[in-house]
Backbone as CSV, one residue per row, in Angstrom:
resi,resn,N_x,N_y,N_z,CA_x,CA_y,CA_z,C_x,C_y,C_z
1,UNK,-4.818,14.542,19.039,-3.509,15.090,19.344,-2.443,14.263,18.639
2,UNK,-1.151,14.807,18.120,-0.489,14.400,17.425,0.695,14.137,18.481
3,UNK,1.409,13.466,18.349,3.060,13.760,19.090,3.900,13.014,18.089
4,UNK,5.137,13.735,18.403,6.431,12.620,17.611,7.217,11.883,18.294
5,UNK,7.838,11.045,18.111,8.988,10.241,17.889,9.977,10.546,17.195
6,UNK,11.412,11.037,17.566,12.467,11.273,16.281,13.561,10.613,16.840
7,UNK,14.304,10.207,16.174,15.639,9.248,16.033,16.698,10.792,15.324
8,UNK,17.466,11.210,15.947,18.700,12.221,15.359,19.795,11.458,15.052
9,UNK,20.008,11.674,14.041,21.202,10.883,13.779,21.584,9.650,14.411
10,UNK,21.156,8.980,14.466,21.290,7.193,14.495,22.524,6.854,13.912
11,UNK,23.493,6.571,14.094,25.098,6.192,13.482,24.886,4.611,13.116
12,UNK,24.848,3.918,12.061,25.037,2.883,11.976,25.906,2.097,10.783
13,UNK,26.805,1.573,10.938,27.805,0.985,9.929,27.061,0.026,9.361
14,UNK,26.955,0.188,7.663,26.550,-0.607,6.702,27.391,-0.925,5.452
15,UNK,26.768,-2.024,4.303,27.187,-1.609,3.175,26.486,-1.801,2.075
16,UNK,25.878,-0.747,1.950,25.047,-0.522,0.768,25.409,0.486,-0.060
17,UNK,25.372,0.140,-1.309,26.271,0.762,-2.430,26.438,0.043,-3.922
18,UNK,25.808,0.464,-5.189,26.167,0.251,-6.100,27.831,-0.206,-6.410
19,UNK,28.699,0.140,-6.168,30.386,-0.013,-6.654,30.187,-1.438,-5.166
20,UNK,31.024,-2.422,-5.834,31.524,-3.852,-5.104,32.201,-3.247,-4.414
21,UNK,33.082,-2.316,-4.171,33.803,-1.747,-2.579,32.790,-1.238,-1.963
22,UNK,32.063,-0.592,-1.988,30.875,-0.433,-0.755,30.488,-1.584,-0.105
23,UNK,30.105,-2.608,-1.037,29.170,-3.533,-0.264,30.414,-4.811,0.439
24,UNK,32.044,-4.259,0.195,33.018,-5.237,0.718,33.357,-4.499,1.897
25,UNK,34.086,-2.953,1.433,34.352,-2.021,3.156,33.638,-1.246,3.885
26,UNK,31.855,-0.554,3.036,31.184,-0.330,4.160,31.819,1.167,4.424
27,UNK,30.607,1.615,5.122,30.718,2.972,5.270,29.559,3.126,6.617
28,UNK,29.643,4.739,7.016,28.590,5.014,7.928,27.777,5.367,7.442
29,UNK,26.084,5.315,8.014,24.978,5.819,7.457,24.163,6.352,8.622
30,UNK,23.688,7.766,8.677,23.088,8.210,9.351,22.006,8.457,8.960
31,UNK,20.885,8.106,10.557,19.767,8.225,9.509,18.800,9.213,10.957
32,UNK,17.718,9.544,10.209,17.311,10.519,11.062,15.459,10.219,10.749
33,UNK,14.667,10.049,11.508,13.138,9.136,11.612,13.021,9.691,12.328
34,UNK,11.595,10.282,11.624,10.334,10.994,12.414,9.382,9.948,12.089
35,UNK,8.737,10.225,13.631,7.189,9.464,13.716,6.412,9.984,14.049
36,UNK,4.862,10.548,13.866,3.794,10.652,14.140,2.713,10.018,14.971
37,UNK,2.037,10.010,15.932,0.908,8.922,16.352,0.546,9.492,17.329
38,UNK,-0.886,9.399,17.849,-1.587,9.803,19.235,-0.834,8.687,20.547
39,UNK,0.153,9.580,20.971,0.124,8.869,22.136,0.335,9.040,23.364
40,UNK,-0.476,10.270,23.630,-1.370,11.431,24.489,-1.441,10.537,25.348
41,UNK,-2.101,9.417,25.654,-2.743,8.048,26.545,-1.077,8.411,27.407
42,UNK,0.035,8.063,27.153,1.142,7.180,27.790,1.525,8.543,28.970
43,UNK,0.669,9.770,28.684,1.189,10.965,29.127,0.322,10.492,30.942
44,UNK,-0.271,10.141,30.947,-1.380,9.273,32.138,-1.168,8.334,32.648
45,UNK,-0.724,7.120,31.329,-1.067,5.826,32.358,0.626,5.211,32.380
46,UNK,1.723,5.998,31.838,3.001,5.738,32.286,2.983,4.396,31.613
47,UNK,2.458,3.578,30.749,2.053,2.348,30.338,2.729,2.227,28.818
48,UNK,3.478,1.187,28.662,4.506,1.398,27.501,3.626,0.671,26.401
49,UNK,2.389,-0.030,26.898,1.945,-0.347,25.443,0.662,0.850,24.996
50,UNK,0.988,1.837,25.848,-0.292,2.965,25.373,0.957,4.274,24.347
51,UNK,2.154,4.007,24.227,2.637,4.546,22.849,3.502,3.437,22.319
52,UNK,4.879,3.919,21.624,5.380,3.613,20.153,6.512,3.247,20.929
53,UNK,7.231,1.892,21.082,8.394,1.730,21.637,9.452,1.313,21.143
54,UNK,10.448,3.009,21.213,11.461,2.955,20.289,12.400,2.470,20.246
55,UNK,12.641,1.700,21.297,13.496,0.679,21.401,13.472,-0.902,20.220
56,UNK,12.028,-0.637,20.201,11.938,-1.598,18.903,11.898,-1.105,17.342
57,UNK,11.931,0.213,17.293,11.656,0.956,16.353,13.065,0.545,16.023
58,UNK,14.138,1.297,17.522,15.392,1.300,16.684,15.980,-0.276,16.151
59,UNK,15.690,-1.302,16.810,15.797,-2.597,16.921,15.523,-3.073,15.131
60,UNK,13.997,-2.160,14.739,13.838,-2.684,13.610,14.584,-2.070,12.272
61,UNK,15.039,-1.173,12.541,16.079,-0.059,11.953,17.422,-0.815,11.732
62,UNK,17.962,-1.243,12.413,19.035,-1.829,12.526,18.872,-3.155,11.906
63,UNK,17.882,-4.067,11.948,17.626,-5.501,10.734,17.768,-5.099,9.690
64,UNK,16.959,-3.873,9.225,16.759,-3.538,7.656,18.355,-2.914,7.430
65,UNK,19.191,-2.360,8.304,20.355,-2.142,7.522,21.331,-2.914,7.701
66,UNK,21.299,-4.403,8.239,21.833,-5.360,8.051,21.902,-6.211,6.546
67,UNK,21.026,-5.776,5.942,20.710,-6.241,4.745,21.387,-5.013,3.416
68,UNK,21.893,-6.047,3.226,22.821,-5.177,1.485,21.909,-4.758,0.942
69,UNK,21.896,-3.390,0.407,21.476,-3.136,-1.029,21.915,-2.442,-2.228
70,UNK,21.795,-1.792,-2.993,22.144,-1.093,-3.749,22.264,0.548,-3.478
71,UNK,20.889,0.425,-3.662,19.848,1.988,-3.094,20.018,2.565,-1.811
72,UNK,20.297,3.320,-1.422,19.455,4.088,0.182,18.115,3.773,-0.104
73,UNK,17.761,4.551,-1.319,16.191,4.552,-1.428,15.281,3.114,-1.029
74,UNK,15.705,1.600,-1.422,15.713,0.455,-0.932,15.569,0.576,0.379
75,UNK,16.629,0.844,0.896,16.708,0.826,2.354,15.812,1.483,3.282
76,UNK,15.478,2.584,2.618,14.701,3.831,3.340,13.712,3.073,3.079
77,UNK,13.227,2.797,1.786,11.380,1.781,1.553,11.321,0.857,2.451
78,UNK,11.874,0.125,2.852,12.455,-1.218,3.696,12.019,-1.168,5.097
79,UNK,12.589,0.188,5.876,12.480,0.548,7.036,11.375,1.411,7.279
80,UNK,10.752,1.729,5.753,9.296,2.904,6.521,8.192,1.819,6.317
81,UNK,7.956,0.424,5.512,7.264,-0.075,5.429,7.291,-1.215,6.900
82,UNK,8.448,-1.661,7.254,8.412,-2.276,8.729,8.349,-1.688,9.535
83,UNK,8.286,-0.358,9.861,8.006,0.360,11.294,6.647,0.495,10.619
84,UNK,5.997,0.969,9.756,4.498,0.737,9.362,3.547,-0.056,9.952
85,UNK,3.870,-1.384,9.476,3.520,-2.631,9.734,3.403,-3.229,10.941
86,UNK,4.329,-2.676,11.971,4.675,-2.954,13.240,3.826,-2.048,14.028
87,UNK,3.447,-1.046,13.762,2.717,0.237,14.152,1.853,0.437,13.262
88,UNK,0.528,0.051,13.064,-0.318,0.973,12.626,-0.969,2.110,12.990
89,UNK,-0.594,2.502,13.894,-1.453,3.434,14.628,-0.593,4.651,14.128
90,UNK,0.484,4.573,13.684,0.927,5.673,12.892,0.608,6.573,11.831
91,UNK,0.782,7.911,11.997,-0.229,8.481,10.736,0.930,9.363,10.091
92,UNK,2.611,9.615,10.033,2.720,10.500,9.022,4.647,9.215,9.687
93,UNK,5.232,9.356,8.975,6.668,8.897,9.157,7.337,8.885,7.962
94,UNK,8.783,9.856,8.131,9.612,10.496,7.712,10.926,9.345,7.987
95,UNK,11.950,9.682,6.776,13.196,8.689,6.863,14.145,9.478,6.297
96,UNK,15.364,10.226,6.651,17.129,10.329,6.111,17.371,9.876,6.174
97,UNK,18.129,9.150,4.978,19.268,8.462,5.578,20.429,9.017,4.931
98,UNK,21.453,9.647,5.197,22.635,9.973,5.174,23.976,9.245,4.971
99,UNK,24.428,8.857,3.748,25.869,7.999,3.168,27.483,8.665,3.536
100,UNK,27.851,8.652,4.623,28.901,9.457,4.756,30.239,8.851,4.034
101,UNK,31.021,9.517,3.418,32.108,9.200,2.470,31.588,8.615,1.571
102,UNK,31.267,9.071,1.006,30.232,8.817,0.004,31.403,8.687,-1.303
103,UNK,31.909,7.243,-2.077,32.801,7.343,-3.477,32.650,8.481,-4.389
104,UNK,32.870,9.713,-4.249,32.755,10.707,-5.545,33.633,12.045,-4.841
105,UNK,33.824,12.859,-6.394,34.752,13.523,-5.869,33.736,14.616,-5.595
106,UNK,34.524,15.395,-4.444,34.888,16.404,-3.395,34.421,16.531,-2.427
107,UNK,34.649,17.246,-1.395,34.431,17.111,0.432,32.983,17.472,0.608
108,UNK,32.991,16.581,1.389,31.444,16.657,1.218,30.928,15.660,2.736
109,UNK,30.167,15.877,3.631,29.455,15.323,5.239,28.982,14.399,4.511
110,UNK,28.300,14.056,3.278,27.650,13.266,2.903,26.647,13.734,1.932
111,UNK,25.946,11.877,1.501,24.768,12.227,0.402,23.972,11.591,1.368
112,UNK,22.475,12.541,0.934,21.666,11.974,1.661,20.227,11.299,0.614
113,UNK,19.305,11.195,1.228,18.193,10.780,0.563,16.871,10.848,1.623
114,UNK,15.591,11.431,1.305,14.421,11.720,2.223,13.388,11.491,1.968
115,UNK,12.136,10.916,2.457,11.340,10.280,2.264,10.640,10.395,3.239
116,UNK,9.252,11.153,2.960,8.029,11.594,3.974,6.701,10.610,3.120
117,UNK,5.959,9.766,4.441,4.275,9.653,4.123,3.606,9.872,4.722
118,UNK,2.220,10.437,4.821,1.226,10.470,5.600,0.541,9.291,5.326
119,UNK,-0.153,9.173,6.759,-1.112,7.706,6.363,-2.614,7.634,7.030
């Protein structure tokens, strides 16, 4: 049995950005994480180490965008390889992350960037 985990729009102020004003004033980044994993068990034993606890998920979400980069794409690699690592028992996890006001011209919610693996 499969179940998910999803994070909707997660609001978190960063600054990652090619142009030196991104990485000085920062912008919002929304990001949106799907997770995959059997954790059918927690449906029984009410027992938080028999699934995925997203409290640390989001915990680890929030380190990796403490850290500058250039890329989303960086960022997004960053955060699917440490919720990985932290969870193996995971078998498919998905990452948006969403640049709102994004430096370029015209109106626009944002740029985003997406990134699915199975494992």
């Amino acid at each position: 049995m499969t179940s998910k985990i999803i994070f909707d729009h997660l609001k978190i102020y960063a600054y990652h950005g090619v142009l030196p004003e991104e990485t000085i004033i920062g912008t919002y980044f929304i990001l949106n994480v799907e997770i995959h994993a059997d954790v059918w068990k927690a449906t029984e034993s009410d027992d938080l180490h028999d699934t995925i606890n997203y409290a640390e998920i989001n915990a680890l979400i929030h380190e990796e965008m403490k850290i500058p980069s250039q890329l989303m794409e960086h960022v997004c690699g960053r955060i699917m390889r440490k919720i990985k690592d932290t969870f193996p028992q995971i078998s498919f996890l998905s990452v948006k992350m969403t640049k709102t006001n994004p430096p370029m011209q015209g109106e626009m919610d944002g740029v985003s960037v997406y990134f699915e693996k199975k494992f």
